[in-house]
mmCIF file with all atom_site columns, C-alpha atoms and ligand atoms in Angstrom:
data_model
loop_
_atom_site.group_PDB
_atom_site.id
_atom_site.type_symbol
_atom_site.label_atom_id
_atom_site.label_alt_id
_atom_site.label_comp_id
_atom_site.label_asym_id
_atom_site.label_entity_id
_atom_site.label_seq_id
_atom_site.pdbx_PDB_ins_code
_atom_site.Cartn_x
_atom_site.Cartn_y
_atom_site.Cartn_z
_atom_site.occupancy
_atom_site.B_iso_or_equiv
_atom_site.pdbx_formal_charge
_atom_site.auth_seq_id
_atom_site.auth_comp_id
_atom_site.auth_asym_id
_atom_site.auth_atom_id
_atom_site.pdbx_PDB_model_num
ATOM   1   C  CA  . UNK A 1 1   ? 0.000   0.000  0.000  1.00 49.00 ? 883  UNK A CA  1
ATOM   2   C  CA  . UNK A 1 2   ? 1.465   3.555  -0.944 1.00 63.00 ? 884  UNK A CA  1
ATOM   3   C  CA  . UNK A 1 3   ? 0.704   7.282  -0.151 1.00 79.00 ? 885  UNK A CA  1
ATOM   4   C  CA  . UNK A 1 4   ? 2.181   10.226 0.406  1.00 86.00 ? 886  UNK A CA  1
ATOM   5   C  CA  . UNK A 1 5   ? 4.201   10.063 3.450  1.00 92.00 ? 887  UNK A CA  1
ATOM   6   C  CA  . UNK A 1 6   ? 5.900   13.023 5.671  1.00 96.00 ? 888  UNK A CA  1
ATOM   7   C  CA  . UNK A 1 7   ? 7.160   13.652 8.774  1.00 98.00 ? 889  UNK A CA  1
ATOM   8   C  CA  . UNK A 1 8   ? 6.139   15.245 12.486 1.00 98.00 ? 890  UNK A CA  1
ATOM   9   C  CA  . UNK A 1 9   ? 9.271   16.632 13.565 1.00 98.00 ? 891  UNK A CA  1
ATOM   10  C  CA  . UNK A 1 10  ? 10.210  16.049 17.093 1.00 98.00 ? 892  UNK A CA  1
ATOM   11  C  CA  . UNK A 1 11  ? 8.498   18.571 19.322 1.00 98.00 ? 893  UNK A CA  1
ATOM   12  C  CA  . UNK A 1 12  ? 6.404   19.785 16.540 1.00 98.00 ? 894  UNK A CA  1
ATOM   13  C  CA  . UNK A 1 13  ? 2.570   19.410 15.385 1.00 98.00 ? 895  UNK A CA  1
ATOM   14  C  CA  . UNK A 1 14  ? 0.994   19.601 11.879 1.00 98.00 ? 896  UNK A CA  1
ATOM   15  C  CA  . UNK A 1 15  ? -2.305  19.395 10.562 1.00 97.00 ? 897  UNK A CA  1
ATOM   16  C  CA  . UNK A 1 16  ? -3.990  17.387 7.814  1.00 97.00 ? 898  UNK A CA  1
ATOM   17  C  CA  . UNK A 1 17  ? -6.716  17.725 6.103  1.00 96.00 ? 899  UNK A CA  1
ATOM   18  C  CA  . UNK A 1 18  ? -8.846  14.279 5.660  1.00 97.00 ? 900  UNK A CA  1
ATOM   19  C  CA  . UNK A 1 19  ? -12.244 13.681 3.187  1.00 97.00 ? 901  UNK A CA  1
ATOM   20  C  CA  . UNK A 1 20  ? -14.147 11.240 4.188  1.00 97.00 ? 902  UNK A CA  1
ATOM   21  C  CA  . UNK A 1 21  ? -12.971 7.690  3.815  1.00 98.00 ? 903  UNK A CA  1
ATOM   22  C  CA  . UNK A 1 22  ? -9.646  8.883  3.526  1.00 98.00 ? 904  UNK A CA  1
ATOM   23  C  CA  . UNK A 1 23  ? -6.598  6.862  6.277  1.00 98.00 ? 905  UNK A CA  1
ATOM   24  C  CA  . UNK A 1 24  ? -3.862  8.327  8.050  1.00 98.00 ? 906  UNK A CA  1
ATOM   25  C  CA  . UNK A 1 25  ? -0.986  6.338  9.209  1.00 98.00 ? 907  UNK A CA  1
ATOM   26  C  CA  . UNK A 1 26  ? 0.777   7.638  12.354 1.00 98.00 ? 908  UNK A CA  1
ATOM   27  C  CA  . UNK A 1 27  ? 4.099   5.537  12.505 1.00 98.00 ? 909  UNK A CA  1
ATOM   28  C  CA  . UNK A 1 28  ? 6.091   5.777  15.593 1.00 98.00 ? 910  UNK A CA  1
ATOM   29  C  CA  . UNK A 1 29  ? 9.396   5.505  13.416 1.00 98.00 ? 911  UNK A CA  1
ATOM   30  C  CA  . UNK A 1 30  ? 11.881  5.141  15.808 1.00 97.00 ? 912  UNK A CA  1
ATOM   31  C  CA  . UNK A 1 31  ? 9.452   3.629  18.648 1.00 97.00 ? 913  UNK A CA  1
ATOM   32  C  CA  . UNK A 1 32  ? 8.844   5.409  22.150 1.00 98.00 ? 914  UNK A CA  1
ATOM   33  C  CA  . UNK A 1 33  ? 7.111   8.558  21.312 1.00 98.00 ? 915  UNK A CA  1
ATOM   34  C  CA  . UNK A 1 34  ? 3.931   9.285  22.061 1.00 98.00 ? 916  UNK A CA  1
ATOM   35  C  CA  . UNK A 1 35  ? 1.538   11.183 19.857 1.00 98.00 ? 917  UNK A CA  1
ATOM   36  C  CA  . UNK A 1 36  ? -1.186  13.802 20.546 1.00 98.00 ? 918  UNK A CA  1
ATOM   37  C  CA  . UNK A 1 37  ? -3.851  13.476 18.275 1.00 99.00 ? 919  UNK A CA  1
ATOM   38  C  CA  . UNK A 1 38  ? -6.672  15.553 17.827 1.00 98.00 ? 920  UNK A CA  1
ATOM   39  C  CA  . UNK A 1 39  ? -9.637  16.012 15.264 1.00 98.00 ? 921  UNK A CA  1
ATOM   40  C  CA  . UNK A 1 40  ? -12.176 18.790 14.135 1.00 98.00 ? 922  UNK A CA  1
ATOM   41  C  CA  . UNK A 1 41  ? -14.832 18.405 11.641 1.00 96.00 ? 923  UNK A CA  1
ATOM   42  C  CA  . UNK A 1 42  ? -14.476 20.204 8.401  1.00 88.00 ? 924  UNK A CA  1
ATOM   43  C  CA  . UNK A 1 43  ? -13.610 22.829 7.540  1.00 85.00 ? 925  UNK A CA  1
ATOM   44  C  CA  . UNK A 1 44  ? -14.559 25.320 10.690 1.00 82.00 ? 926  UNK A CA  1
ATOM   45  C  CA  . UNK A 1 45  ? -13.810 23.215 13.398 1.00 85.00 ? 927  UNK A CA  1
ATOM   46  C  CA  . UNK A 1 46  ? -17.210 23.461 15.296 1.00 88.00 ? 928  UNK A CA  1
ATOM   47  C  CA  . UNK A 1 47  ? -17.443 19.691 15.778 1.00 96.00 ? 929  UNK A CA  1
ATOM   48  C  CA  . UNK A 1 48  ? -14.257 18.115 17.425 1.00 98.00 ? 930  UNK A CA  1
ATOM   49  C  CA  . UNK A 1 49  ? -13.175 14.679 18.710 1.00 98.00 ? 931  UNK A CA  1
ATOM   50  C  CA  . UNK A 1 50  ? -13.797 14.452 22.278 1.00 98.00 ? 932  UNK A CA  1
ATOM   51  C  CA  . UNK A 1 51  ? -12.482 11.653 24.909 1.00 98.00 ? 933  UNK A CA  1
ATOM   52  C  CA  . UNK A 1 52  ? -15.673 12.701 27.055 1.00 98.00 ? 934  UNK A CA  1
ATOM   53  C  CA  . UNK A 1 53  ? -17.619 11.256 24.822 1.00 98.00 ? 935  UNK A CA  1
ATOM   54  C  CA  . UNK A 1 54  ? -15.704 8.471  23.280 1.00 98.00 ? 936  UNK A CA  1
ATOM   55  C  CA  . UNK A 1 55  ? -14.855 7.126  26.318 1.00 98.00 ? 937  UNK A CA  1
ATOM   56  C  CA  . UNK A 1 56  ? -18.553 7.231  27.320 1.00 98.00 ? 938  UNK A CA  1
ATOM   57  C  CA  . UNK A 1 57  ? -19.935 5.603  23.816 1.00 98.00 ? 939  UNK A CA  1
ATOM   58  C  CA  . UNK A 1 58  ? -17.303 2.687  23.845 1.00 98.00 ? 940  UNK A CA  1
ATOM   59  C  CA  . UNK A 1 59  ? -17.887 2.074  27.775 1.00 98.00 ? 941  UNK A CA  1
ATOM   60  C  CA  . UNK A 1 60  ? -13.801 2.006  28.195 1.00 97.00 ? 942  UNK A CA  1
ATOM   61  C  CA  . UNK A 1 61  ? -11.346 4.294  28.556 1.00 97.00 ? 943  UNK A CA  1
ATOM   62  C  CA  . UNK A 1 62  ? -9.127  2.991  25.664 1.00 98.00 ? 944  UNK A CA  1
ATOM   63  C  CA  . UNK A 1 63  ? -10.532 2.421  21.913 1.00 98.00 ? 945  UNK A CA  1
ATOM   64  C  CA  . UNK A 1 64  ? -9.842  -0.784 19.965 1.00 98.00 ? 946  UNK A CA  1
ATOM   65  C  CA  . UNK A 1 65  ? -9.487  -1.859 16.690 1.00 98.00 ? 947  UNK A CA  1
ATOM   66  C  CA  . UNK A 1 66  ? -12.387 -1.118 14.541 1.00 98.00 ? 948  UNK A CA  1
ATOM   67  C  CA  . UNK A 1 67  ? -13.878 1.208  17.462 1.00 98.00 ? 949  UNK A CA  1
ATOM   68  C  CA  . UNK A 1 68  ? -15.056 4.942  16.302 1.00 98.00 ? 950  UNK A CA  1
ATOM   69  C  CA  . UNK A 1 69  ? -14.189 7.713  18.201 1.00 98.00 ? 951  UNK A CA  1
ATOM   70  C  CA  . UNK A 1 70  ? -17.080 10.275 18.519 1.00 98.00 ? 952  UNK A CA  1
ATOM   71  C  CA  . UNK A 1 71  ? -17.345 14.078 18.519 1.00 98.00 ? 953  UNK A CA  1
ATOM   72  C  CA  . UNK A 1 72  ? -18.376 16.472 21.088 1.00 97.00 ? 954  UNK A CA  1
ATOM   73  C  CA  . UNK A 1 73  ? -22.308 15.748 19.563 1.00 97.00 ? 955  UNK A CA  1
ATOM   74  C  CA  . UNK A 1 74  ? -21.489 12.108 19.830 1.00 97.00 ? 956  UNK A CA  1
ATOM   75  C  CA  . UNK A 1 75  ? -21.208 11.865 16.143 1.00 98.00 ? 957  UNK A CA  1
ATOM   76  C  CA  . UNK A 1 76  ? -18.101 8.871  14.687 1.00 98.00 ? 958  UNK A CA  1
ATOM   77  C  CA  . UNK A 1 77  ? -16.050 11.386 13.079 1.00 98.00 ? 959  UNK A CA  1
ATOM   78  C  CA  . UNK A 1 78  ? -12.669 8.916  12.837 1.00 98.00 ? 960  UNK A CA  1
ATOM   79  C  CA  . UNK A 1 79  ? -12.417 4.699  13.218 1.00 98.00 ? 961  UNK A CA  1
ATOM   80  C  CA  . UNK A 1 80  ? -9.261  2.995  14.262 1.00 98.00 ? 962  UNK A CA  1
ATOM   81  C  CA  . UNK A 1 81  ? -8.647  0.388  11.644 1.00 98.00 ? 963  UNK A CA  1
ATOM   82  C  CA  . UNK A 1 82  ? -5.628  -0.615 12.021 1.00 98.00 ? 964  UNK A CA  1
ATOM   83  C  CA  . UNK A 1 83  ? -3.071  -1.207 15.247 1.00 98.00 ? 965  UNK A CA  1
ATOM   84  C  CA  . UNK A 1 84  ? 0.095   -2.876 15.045 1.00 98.00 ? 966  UNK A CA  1
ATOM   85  C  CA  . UNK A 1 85  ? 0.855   -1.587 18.633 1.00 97.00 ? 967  UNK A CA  1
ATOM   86  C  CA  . UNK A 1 86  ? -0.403  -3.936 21.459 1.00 93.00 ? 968  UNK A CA  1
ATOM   87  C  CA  . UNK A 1 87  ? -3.106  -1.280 22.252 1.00 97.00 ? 969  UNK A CA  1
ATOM   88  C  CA  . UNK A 1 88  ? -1.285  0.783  24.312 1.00 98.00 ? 970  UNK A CA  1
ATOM   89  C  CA  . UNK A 1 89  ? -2.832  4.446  23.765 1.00 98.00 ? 971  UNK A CA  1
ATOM   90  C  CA  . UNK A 1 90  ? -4.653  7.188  26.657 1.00 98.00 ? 972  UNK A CA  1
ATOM   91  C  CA  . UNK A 1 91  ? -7.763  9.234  26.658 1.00 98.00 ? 973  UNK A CA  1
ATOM   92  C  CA  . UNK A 1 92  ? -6.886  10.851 30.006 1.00 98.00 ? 974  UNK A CA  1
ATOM   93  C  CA  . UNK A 1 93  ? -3.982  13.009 29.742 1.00 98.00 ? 975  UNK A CA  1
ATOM   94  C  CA  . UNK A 1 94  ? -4.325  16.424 28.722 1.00 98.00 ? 976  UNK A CA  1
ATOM   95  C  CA  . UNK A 1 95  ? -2.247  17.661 26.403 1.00 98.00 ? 977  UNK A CA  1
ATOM   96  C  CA  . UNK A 1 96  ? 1.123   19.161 28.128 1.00 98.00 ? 978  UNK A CA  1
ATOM   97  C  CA  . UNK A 1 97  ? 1.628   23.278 27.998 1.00 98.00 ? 979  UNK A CA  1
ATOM   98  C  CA  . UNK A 1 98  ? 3.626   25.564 29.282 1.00 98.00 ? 980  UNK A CA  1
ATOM   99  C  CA  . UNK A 1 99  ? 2.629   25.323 32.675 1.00 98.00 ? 981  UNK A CA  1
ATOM   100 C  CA  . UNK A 1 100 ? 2.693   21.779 32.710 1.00 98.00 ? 982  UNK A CA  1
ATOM   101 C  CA  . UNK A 1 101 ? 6.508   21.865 32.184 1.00 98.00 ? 983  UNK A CA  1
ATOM   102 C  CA  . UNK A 1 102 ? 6.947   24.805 35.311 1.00 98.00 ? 984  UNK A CA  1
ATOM   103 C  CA  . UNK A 1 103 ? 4.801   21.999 37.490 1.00 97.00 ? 985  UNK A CA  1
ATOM   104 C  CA  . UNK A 1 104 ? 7.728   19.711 36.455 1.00 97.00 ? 986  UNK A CA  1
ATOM   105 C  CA  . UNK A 1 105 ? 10.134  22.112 37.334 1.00 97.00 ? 987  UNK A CA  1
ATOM   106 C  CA  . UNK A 1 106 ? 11.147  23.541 34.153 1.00 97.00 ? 988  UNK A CA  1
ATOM   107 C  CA  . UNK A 1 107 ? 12.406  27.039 34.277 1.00 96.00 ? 989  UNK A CA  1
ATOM   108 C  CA  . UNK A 1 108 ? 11.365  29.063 31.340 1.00 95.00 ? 990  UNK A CA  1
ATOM   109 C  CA  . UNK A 1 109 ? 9.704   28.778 28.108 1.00 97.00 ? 991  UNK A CA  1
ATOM   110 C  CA  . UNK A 1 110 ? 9.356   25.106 26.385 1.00 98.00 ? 992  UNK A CA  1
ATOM   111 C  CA  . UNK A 1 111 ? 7.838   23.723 23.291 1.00 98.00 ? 993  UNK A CA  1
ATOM   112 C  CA  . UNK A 1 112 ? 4.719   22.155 24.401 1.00 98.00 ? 994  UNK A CA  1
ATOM   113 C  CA  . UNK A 1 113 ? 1.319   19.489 22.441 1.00 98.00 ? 995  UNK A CA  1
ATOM   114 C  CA  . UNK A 1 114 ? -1.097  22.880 23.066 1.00 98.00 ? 996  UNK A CA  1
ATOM   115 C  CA  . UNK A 1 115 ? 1.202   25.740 21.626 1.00 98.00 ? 997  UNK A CA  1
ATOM   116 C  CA  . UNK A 1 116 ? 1.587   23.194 18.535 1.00 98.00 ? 998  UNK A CA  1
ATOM   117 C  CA  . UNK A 1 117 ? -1.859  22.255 18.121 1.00 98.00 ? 999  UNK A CA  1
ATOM   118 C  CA  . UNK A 1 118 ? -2.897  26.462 18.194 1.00 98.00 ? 1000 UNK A CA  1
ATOM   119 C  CA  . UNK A 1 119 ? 0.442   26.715 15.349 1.00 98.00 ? 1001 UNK A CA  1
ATOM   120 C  CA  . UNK A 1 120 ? -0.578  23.642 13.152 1.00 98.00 ? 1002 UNK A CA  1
ATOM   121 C  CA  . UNK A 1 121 ? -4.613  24.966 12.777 1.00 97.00 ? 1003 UNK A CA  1
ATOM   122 C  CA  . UNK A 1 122 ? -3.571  28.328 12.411 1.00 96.00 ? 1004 UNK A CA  1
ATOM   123 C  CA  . UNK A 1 123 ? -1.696  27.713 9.534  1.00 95.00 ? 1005 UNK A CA  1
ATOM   124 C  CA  . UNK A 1 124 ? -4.972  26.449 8.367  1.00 94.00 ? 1006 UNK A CA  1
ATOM   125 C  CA  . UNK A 1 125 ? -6.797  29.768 9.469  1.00 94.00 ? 1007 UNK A CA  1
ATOM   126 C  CA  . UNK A 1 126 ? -8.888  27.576 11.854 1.00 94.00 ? 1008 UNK A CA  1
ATOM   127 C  CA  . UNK A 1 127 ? -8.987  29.295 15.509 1.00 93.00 ? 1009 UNK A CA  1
ATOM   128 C  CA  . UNK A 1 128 ? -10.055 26.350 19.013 1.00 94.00 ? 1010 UNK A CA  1
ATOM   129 C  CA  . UNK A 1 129 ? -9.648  27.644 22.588 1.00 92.00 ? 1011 UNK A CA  1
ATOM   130 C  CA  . UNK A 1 130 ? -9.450  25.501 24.587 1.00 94.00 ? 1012 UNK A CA  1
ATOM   131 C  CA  . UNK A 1 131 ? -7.409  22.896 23.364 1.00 97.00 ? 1013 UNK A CA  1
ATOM   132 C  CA  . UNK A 1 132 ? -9.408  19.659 23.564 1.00 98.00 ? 1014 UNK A CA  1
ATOM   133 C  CA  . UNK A 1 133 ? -8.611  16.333 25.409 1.00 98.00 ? 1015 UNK A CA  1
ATOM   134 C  CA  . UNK A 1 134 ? -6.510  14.255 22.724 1.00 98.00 ? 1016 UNK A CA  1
ATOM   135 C  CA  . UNK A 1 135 ? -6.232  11.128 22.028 1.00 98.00 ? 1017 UNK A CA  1
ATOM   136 C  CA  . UNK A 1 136 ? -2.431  10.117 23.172 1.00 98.00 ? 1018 UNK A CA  1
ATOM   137 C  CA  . UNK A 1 137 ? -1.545  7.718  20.908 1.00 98.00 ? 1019 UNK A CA  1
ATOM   138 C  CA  . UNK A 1 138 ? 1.296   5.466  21.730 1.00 98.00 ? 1020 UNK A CA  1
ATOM   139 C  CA  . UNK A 1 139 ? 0.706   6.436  25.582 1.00 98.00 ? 1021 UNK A CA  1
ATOM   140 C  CA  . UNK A 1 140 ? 1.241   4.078  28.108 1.00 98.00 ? 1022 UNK A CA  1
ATOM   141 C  CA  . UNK A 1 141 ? -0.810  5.448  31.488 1.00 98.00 ? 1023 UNK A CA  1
ATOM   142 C  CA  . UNK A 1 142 ? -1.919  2.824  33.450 1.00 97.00 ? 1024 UNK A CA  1
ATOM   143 C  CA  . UNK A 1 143 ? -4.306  2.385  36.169 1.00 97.00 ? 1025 UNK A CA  1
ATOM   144 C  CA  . UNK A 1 144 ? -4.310  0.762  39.391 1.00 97.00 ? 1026 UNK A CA  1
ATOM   145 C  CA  . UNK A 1 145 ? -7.912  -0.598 41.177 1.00 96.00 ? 1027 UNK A CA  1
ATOM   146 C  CA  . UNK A 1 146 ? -7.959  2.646  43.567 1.00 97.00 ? 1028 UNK A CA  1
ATOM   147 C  CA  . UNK A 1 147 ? -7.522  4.800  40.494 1.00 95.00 ? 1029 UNK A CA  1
ATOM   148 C  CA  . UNK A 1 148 ? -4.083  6.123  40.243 1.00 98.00 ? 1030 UNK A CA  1
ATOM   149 C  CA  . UNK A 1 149 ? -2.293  6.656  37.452 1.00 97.00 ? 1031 UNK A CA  1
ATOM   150 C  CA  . UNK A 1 150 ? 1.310   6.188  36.095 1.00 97.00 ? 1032 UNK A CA  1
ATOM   151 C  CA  . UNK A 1 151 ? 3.340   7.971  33.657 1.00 97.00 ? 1033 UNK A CA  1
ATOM   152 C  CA  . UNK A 1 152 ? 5.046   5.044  31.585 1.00 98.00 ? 1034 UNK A CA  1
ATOM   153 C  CA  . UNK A 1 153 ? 7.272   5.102  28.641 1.00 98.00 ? 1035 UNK A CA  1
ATOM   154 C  CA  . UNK A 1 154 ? 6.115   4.159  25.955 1.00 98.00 ? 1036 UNK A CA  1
ATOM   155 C  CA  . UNK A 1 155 ? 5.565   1.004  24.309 1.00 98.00 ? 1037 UNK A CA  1
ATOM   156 C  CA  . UNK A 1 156 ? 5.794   1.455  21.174 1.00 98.00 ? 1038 UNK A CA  1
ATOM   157 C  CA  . UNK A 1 157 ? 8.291   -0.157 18.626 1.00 98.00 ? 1039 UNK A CA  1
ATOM   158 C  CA  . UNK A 1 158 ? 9.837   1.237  15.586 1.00 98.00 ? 1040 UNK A CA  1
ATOM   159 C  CA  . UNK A 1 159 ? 7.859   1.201  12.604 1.00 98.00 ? 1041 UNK A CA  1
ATOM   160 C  CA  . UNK A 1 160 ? 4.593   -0.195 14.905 1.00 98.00 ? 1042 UNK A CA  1
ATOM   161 C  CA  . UNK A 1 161 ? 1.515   2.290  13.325 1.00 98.00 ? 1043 UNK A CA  1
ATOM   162 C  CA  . UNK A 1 162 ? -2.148  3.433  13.714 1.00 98.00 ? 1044 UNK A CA  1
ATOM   163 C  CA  . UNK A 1 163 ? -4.325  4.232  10.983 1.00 98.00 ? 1045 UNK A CA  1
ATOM   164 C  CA  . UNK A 1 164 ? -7.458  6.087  11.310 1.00 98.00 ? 1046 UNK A CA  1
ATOM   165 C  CA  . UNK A 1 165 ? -9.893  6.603  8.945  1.00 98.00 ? 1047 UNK A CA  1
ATOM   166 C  CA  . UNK A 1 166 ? -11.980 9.904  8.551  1.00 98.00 ? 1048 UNK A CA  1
ATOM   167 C  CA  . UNK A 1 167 ? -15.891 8.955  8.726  1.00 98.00 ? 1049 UNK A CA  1
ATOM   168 C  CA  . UNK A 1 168 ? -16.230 12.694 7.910  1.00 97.00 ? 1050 UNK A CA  1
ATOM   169 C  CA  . UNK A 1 169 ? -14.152 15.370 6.695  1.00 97.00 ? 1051 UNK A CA  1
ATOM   170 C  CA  . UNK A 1 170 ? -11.843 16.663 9.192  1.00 97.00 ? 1052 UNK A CA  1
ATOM   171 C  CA  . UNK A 1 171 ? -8.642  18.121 9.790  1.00 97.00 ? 1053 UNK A CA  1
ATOM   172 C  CA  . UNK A 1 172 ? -6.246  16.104 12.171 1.00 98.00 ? 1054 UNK A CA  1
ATOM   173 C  CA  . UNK A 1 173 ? -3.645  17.494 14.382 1.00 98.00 ? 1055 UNK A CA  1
ATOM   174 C  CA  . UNK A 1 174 ? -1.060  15.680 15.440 1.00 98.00 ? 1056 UNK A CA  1
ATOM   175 C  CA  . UNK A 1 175 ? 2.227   16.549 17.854 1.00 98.00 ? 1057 UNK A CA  1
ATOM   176 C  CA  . UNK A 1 176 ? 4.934   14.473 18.183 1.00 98.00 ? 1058 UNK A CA  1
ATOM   177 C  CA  . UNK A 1 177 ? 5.078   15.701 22.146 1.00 98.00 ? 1059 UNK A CA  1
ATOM   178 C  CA  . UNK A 1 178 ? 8.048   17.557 23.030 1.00 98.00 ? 1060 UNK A CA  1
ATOM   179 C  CA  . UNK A 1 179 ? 8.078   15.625 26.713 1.00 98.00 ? 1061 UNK A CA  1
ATOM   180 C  CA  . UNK A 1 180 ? 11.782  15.504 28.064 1.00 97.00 ? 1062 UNK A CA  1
ATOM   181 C  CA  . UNK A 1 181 ? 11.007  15.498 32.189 1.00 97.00 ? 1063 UNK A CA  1
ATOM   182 C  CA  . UNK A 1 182 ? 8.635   12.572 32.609 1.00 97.00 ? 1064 UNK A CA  1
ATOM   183 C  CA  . UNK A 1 183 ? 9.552   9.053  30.744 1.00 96.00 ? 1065 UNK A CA  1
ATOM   184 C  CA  . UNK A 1 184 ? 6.500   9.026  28.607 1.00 97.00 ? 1066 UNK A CA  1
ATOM   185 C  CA  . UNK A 1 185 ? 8.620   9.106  25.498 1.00 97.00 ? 1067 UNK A CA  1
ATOM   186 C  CA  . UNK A 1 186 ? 11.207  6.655  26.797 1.00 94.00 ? 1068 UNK A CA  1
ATOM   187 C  CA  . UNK A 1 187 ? 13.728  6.437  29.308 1.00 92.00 ? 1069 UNK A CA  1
ATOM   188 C  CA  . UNK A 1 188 ? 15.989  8.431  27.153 1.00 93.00 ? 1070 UNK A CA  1
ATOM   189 C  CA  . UNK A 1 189 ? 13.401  11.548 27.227 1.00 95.00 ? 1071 UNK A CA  1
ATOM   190 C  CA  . UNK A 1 190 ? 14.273  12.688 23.862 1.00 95.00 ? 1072 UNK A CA  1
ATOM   191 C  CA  . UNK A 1 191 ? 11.268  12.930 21.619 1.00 97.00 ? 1073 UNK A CA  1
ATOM   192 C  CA  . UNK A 1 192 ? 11.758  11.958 18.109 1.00 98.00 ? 1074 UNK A CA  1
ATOM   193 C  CA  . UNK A 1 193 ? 10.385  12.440 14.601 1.00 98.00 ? 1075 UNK A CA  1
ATOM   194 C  CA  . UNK A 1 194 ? 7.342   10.285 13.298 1.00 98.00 ? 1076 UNK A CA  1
ATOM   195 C  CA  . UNK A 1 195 ? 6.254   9.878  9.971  1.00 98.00 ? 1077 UNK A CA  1
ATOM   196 C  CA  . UNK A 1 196 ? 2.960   10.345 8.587  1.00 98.00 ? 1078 UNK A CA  1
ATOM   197 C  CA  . UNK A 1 197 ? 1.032   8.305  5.552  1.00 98.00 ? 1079 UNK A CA  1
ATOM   198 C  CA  . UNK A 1 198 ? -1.801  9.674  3.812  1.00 97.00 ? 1080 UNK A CA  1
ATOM   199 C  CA  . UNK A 1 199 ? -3.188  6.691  2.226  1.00 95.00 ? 1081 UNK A CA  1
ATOM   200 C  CA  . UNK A 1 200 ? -6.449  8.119  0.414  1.00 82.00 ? 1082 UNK A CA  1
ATOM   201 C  CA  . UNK A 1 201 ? -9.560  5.938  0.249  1.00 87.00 ? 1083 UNK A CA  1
ATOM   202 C  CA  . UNK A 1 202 ? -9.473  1.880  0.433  1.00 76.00 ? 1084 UNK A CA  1
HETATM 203 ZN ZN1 . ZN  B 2 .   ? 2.892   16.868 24.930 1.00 84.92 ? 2530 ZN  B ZN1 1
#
């Protein structure tokens, strides 16, 4: 299977614009790296993917092969149809900002899933404050029985991919998350490119 492939530099977010029926692949190229993925419905945005609401129409907090994931007005507006991960993605973590990194203990400015999501639309010309819940790709955050949670690396192996296919037209945001305090992109904390594959309709 071919199509037009390109690359989410490490740190960085870009947008894509999906019809419907239309796949992207997310590829974790050099494994670890987890990837914040968000989705609006074309072309204004109005309608957006929200883990409220997928998380309440699947009954779990992680979606599965073949599951849809559902807009703010509980519409499907993307399907997972293919994993080659074990399954390992989150619906709970907001996306990290500035002030996520001074909790952390970082002193100063640093690139961050929220300021890239606001970049990658705006090229677009598409304006969304807040910045919704994503779906964290690639993210390992377990739970115990009492309900805490733990930051894990990753998972992920090189090459190992997602593809999600748009059940309406949207635009898709993705950030390859700049994370270099907590492990969630590997032990090494050093984020790292993934590459993208726009594979048109089946
Ligand atoms: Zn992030």
């Amino acid at each position: 299977m071919t199509g037009s492939s390109q690359t989410v530099r490490a740190g960085t977010g870009r947008a894509f614009t999906l019809a419907a029926g239309e796949r992207i692949r997310i590829v974790n190229t050099h494994g670890g790296q987890v990837v914040d993925t968000w989705a609006l419905c074309a072309p204004d945005g109005a309608e957006w993917l929200s883990m409220e609401h997928t998380r309440t129409s699947l009954s779990r907090l992680v979606p599965r092969l073949g599951d849809a994931l559902y807009t703010n007005l509980r519409h499907p507006l993307l399907r997972l149809v293919e994993d080659t991960t074990g399954g390992v993605h989150d619906t709970v973590i907001a996306a990290c900002d500035g002030e996520r990194y001074r909790e952390l203990g970082w002193d100063g400015a640093h690139a961050n899933c929220c300021d890239n999501f606001r970049a990658a639309l705006g090229e677009l010309g598409i304006e969304h404050d807040p910045v919704p819940a994503p779906l964290n790709l690639f993210m390992d955050i377990p739970w115990s029985q009492d309900g805490t949670l733990e930051f894990r690396p990753s998972p992920a192996g090189p090459g190992q991919y997602v593809t999600l296919l748009a059940e309406r037209d949207a635009v898709v945001v993705l950030s390859a998350c700049p994370m270099d305090i907590t492990p969630i992109n590997g032990e090494g904390r050093t984020p790292s490119d993934v590459d993208v594959v726009l594979l048109g309709r089946s």
